[in-house]
PDB file of C-alpha atoms in Angstrom:
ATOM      1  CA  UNK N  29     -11.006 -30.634   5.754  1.00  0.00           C
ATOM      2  CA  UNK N  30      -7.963 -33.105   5.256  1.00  0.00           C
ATOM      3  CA  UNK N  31      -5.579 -33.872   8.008  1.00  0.00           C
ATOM      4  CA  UNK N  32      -2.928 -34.211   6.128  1.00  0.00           C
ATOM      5  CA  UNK N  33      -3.351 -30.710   4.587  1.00  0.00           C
ATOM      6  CA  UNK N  34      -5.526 -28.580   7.354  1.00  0.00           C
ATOM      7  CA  UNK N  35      -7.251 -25.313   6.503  1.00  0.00           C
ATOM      8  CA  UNK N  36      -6.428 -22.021   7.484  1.00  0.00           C
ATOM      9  CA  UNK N  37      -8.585 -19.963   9.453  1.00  0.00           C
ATOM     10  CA  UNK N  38      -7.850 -15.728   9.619  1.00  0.00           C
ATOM     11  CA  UNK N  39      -9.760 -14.357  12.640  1.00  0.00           C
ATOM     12  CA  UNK N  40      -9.665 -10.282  13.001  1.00  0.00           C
ATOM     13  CA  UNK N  41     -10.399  -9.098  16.544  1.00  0.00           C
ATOM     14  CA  UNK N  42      -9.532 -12.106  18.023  1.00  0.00           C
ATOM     15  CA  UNK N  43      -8.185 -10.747  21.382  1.00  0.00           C
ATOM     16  CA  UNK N  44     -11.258 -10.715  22.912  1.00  0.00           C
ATOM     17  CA  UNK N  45     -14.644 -11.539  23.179  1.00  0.00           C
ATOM     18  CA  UNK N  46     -16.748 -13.593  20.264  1.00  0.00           C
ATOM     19  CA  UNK N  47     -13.292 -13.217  18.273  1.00  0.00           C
ATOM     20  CA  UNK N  48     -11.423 -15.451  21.222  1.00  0.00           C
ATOM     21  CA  UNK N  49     -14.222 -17.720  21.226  1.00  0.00           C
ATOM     22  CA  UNK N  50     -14.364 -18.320  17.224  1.00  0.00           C
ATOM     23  CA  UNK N  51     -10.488 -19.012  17.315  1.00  0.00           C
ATOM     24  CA  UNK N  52     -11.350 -21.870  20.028  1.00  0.00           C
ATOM     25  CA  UNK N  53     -13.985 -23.143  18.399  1.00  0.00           C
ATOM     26  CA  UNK N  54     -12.015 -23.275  14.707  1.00  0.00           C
ATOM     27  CA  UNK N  55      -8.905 -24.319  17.058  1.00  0.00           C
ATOM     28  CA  UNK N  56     -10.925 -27.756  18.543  1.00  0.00           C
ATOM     29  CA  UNK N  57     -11.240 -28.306  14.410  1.00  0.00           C
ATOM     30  CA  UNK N  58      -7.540 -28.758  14.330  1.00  0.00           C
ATOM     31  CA  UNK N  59      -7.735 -25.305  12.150  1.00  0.00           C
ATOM     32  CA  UNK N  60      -4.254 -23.387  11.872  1.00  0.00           C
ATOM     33  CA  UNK N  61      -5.014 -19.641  12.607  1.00  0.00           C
ATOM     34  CA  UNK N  62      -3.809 -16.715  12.047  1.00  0.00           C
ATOM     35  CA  UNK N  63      -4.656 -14.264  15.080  1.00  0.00           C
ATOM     36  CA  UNK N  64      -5.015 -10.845  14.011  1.00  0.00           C
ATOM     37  CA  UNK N  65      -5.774  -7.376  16.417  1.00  0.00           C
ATOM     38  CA  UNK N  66      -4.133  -4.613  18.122  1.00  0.00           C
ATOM     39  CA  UNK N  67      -3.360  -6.455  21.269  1.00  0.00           C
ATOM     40  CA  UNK N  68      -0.438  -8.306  20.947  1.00  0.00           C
ATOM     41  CA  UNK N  69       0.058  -9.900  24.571  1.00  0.00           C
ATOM     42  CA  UNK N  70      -3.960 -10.922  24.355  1.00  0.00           C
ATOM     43  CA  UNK N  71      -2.764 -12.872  20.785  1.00  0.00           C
ATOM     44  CA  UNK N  72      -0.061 -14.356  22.115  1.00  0.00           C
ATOM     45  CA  UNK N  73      -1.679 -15.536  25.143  1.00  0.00           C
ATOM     46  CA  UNK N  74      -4.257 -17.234  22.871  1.00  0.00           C
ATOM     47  CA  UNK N  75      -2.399 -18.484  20.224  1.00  0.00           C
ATOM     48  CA  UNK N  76      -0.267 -20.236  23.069  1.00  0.00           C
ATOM     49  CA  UNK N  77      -3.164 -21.776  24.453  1.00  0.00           C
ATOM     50  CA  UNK N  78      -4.746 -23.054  21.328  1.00  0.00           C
ATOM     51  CA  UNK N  79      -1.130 -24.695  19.908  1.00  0.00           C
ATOM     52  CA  UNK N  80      -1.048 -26.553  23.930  1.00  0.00           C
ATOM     53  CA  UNK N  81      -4.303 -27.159  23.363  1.00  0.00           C
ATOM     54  CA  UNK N  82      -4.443 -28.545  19.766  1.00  0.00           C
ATOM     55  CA  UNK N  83      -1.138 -29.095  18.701  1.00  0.00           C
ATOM     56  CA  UNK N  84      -1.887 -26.738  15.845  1.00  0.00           C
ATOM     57  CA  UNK N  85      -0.302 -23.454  14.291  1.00  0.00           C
ATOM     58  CA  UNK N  86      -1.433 -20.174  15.180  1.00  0.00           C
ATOM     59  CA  UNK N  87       0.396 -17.238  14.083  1.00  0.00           C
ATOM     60  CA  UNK N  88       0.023 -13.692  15.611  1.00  0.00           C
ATOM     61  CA  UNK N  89      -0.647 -10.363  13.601  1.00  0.00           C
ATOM     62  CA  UNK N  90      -0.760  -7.379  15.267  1.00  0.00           C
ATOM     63  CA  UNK N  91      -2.815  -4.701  13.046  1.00  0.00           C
ATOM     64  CA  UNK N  92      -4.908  -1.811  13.579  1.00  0.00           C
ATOM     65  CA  UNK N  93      -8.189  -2.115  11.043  1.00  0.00           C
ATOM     66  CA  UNK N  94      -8.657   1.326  11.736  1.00  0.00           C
ATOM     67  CA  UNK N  95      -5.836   2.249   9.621  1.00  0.00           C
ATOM     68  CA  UNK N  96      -6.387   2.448   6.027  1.00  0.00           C
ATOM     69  CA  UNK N  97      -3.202   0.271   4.766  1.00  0.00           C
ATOM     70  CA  UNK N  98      -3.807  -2.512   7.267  1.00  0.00           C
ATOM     71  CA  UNK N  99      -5.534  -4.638   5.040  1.00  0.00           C
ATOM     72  CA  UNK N 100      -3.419  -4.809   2.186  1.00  0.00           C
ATOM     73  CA  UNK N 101      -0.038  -4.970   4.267  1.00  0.00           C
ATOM     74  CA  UNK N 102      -1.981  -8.215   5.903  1.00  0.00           C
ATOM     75  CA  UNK N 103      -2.384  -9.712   2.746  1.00  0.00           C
ATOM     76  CA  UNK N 104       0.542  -9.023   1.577  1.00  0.00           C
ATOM     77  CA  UNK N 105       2.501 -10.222   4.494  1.00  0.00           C
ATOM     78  CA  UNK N 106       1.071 -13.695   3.938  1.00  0.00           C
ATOM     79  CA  UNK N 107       1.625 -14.176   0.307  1.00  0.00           C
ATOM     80  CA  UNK N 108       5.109 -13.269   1.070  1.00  0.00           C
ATOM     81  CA  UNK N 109       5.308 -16.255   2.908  1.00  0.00           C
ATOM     82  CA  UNK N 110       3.060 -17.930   0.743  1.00  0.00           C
ATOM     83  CA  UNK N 111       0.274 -18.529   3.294  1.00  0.00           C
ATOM     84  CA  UNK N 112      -3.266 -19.492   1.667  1.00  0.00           C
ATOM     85  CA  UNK N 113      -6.387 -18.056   3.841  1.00  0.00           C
ATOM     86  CA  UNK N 114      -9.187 -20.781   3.114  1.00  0.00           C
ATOM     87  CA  UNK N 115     -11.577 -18.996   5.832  1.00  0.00           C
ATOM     88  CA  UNK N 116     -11.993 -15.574   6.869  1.00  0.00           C
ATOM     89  CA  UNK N 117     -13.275 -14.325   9.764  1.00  0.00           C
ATOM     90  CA  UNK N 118     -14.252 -10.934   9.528  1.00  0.00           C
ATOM     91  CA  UNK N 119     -14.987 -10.136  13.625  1.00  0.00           C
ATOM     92  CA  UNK N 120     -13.380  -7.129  14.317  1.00  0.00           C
ATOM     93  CA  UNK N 121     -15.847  -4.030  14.826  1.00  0.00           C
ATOM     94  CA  UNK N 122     -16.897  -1.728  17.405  1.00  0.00           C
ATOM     95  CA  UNK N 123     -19.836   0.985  17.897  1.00  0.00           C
ATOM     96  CA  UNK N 124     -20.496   3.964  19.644  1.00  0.00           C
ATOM     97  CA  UNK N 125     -22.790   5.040  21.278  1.00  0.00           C
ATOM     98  CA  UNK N 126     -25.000   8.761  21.154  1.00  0.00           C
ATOM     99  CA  UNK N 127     -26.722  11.110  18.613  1.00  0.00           C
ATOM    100  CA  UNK N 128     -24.743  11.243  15.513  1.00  0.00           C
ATOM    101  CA  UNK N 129     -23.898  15.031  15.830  1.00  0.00           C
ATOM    102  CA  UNK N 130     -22.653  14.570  19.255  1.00  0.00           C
ATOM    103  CA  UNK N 131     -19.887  11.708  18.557  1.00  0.00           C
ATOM    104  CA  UNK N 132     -16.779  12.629  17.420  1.00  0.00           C
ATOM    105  CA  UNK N 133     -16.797  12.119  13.557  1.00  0.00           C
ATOM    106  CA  UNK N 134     -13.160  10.884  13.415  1.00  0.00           C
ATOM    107  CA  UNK N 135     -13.947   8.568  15.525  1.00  0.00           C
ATOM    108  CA  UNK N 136     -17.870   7.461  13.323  1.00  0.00           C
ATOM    109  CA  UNK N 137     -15.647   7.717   9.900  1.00  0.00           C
ATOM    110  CA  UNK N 138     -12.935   4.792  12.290  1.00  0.00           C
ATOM    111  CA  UNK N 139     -16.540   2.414  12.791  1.00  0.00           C
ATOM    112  CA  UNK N 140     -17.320   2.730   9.042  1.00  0.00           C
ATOM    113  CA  UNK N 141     -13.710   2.254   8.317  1.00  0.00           C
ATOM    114  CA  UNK N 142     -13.324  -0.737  10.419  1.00  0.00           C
ATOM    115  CA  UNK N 143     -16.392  -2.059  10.375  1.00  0.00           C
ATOM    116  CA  UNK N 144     -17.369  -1.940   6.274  1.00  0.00           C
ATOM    117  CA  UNK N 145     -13.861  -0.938   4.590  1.00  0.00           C
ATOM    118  CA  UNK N 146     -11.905  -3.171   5.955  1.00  0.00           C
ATOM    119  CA  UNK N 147     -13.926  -6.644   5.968  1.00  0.00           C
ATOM    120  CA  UNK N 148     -14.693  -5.764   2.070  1.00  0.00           C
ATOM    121  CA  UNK N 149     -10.682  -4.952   1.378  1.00  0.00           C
ATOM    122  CA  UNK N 150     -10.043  -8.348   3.347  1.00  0.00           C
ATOM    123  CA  UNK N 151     -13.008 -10.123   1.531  1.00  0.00           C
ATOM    124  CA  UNK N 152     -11.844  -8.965  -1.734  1.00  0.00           C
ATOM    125  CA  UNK N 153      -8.297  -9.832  -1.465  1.00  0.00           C
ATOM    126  CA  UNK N 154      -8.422 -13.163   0.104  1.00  0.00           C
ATOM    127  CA  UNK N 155     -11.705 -14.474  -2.004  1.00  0.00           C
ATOM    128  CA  UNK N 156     -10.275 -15.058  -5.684  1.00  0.00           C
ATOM    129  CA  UNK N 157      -7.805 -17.587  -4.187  1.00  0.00           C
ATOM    130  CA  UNK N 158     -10.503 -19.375  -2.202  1.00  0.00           C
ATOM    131  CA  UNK N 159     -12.297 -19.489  -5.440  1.00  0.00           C
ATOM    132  CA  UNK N 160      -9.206 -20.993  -7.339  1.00  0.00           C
ATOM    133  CA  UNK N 161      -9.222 -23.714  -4.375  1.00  0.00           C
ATOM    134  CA  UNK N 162     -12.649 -24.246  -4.527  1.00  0.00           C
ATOM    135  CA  UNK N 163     -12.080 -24.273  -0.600  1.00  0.00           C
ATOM    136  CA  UNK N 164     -12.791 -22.481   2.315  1.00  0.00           C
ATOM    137  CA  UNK N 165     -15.664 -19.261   2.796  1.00  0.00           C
ATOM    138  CA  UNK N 166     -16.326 -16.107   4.993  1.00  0.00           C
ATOM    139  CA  UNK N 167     -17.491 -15.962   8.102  1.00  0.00           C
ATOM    140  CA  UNK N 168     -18.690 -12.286   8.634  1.00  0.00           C
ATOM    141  CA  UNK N 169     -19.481 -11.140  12.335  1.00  0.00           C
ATOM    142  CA  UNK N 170     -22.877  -8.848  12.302  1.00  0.00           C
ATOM    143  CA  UNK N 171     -25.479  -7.890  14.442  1.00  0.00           C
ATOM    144  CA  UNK N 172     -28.807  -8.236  15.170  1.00  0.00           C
ATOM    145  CA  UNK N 173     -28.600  -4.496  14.856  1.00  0.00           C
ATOM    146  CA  UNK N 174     -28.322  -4.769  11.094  1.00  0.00           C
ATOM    147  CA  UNK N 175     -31.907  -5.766  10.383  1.00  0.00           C
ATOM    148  CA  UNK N 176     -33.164  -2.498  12.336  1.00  0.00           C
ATOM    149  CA  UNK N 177     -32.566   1.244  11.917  1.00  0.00           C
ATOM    150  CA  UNK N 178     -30.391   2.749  15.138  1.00  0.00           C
ATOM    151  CA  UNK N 179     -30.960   6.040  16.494  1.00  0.00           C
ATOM    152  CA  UNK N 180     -28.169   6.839  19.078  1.00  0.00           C
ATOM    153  CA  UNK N 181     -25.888   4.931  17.165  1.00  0.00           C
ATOM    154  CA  UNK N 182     -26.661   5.371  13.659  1.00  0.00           C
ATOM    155  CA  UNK N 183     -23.473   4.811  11.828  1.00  0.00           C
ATOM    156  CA  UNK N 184     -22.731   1.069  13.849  1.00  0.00           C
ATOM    157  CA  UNK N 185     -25.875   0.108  13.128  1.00  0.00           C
ATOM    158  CA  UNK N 186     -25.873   0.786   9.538  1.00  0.00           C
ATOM    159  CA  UNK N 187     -22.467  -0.937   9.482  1.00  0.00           C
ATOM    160  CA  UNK N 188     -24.367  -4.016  10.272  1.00  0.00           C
ATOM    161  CA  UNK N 189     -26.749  -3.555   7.818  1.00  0.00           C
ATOM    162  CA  UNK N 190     -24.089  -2.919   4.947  1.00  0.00           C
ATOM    163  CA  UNK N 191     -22.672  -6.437   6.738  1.00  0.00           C
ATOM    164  CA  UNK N 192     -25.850  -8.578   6.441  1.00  0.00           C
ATOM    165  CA  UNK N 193     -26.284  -7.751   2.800  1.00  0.00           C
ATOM    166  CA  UNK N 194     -23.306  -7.763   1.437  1.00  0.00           C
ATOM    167  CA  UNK N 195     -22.809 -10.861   2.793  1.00  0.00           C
ATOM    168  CA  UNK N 196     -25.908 -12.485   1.322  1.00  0.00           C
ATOM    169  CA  UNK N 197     -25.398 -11.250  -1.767  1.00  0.00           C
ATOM    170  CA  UNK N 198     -22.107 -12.860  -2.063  1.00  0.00           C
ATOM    171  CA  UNK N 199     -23.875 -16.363  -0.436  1.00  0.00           C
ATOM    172  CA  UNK N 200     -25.867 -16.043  -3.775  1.00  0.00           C
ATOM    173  CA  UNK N 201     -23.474 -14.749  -6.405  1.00  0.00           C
ATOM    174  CA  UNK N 202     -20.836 -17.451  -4.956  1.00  0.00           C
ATOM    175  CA  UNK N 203     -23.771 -20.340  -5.281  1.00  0.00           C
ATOM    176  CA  UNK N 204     -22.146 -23.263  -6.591  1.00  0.00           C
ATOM    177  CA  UNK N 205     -18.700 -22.418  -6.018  1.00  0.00           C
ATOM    178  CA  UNK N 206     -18.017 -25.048  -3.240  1.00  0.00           C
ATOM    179  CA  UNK N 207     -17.371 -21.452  -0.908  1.00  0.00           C
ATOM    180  CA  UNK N 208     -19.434 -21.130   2.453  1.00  0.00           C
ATOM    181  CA  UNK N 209     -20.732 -17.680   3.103  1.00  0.00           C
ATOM    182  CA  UNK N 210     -22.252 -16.783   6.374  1.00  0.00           C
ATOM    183  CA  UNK N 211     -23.320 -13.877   8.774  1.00  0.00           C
ATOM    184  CA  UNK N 212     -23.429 -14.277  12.531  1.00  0.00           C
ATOM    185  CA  UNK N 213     -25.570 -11.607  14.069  1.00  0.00           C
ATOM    186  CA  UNK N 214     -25.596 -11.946  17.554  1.00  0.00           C
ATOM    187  CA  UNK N 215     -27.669  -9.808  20.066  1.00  0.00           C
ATOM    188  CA  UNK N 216     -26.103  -8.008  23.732  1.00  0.00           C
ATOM    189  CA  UNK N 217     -23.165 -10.375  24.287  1.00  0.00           C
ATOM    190  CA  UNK N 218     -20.898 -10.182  27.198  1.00  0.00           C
ATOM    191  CA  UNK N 219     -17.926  -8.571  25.536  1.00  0.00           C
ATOM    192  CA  UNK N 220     -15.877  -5.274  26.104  1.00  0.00           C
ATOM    193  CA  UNK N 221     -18.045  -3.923  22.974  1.00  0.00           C
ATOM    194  CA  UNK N 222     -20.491  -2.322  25.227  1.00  0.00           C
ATOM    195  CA  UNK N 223     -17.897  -0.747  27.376  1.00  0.00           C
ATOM    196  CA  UNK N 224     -16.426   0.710  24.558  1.00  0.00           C
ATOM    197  CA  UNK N 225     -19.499   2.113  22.702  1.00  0.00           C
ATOM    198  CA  UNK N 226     -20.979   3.355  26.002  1.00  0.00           C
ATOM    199  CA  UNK N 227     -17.669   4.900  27.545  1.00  0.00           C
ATOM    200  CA  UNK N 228     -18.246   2.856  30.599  1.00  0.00           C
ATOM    201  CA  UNK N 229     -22.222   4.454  31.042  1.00  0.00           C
ATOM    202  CA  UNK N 230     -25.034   1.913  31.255  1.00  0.00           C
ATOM    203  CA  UNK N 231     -28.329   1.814  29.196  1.00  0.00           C
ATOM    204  CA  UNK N 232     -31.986   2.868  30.676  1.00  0.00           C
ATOM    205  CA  UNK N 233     -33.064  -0.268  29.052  1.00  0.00           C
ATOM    206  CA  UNK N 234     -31.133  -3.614  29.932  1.00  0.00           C
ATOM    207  CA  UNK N 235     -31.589  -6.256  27.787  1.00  0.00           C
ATOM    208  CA  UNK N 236     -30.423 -10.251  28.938  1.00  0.00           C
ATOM    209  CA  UNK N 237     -26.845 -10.795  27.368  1.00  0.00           C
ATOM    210  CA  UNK N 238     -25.705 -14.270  25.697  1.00  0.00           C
ATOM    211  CA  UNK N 239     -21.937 -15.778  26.724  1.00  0.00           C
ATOM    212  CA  UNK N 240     -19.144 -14.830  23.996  1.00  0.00           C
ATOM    213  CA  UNK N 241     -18.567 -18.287  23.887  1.00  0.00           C
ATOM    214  CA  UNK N 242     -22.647 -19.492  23.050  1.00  0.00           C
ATOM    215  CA  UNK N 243     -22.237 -16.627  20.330  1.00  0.00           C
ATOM    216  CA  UNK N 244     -19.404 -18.078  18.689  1.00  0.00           C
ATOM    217  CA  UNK N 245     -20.597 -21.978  18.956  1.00  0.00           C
ATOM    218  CA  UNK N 246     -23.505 -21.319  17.601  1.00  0.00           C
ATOM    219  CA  UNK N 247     -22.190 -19.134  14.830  1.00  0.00           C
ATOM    220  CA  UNK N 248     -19.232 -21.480  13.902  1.00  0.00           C
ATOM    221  CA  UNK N 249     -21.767 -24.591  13.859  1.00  0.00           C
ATOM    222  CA  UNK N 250     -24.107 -22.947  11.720  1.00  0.00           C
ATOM    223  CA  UNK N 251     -20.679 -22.117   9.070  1.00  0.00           C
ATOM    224  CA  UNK N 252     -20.360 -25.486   8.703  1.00  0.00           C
ATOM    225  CA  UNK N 253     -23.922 -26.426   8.442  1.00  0.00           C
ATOM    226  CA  UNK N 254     -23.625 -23.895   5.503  1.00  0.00           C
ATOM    227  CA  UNK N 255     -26.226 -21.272   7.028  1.00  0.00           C
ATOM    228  CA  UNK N 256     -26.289 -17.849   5.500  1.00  0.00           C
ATOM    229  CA  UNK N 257     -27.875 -15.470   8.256  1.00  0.00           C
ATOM    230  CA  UNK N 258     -27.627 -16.981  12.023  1.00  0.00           C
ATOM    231  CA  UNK N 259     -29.113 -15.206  14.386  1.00  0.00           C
ATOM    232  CA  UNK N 260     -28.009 -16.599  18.115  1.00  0.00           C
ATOM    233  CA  UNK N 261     -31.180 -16.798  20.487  1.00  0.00           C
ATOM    234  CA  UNK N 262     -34.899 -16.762  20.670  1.00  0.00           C
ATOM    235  CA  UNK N 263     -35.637 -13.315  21.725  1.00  0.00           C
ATOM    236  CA  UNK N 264     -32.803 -12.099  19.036  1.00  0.00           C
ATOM    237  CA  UNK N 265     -34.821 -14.251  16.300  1.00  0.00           C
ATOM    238  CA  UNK N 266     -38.143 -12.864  17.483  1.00  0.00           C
ATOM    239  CA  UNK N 267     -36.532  -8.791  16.902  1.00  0.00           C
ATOM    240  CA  UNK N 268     -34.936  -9.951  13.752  1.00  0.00           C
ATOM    241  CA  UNK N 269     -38.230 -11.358  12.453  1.00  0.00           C
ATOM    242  CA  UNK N 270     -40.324  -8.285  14.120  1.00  0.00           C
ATOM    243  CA  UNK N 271     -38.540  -6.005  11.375  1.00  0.00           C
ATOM    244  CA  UNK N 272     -40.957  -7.781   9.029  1.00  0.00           C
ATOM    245  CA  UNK N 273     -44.351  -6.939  10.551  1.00  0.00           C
ATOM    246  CA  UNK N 274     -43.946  -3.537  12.717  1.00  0.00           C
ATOM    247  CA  UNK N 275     -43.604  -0.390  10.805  1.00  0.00           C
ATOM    248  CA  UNK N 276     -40.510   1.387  10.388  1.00  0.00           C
ATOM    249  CA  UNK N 277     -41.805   4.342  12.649  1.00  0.00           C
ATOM    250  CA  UNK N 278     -42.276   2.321  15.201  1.00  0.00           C
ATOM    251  CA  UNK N 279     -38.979   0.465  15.266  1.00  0.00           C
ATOM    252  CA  UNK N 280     -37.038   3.439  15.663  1.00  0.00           C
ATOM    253  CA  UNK N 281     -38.585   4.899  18.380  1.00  0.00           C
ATOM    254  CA  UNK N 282     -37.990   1.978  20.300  1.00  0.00           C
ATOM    255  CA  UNK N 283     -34.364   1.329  19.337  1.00  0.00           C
ATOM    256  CA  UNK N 284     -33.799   5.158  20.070  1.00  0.00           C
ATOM    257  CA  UNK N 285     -35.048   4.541  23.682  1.00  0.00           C
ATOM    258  CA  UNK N 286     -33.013   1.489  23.919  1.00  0.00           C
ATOM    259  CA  UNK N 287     -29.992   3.180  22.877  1.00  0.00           C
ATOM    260  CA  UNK N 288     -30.423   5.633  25.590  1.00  0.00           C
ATOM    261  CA  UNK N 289     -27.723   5.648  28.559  1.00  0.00           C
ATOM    262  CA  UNK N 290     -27.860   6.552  31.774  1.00  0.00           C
ATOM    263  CA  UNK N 291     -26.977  10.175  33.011  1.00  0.00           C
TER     264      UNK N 291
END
């Protein structure tokens, strides 16, 4: 970075949750933003904070992801006034949660939508001119849930999966292009994600949750150490790693019973 000409960092879902936290964390690295989600008293909020804060610039985009012209009208909006992205952060996502027939499809073909068509519309407009600059990189926001199958919530976890490779295999095609590719796949964080996917129900199994704000730390440390796959957490290492040595069988009967909620 060079103060005299400071990068700037798009965050999707950054209302809430590991979003909020990544915008503080690129924020305290006197980062301008550009604040994008649905919510636009949560932005504003933020973005207010972080300029007190930081004496920086952070803009405010409200946008659905879920829509299938929000990408391009983002993109667009910014080269009209000739903003350059040098990082994106591709956070916004959500899951549901239950057997695939039972879930609205409208609402599975939205996670897959959101989730995969979106951050590769974003990632493919905004790369070539991080390329041109030789500056910048992609922070995608994944899941711990990408490395395993997901029964009960099939199509969010292969979202994840789609996530953690695509993003790798950019990290090598890009190798030597002075870009930074990286995946953050966090474990149970405490975020409104769960309340979402679950409908307010709770799960048989409980598992221990990690802060929002240790989530994104971690993950935006680990960007700038130049770290492709960064997995938050012991136990979340030790699943990620188990994929390796226990047998596909296995793993989804025990994400399937994991996945389960409460009646």
């Amino acid at each position: 970075m060079n103060a005299a000409n400071p990068e700037t960092v798009l965050i999707t879902g950054a209302s809430s949750g590991i979003g909020l936290e990544l915008a503080r964390c690129f924020a305290a690295d006197k980062s301008n933003l550009i604040l994008i989600a649905r919510s636009t008293d949560a932005l504003e909020k933020l973005a207010g904070e972080l300029r007190a804060a930081h004496g920086i610039t952070a803009r405010v985009l409200t946008a659905d992801l879920s829509l299938p012209e929000t990408a391009k009208k983002i993109f667009q909006e910014l080269s009209a006034q000739k903003i350059s992205v040098d990082i994106l952060v591709n956070n916004a996502g959500f899951g549901l949660q239950g057997g695939f027939v039972k879930l609205p499809l409208s609402r599975q073909l939205e996670i897959i939508h959101v989730n995969i068509t979106a951050l590769t519309e974003l990632t493919g407009l905004f790369l070539p001119g991080m390329i041109q600059r030789r500056r910048g990189g992609i922070l995608n926001v994944g899941s711990v849930a990408g490395f395993l199958p997901g029964p009960n919530m099939a199509v969010y976890y292969a979202s994840k999966a789609f996530v953690l490779s695509f993003t790798e295999a950019l990290a090598e095609e890009m190798s030597g292009s002075g870009l930074t590719f990286s995946v953050l796949c966090p474990g149970p964080t405490e975020s409104n994600f769960g309340n979402v996917a679950r409908g307010g129900k709770t799960r048989q199994v409980q598992r221990q949750k990690m802060s929002a704000a240790t989530v994104a730390r971690i993950g935006h440390q680990k960007f700038r150490a130049e770290k492709i796959v960064v997995v938050p957490g012991i136990s979340n290492q030790l699943l990620a790693f188990s994929t390796r040595i226990v047998s596909r069988t296995f793993a989804r009967k025990i994400v399937k019973k994991y996945n389960r909620t409460k009646e």
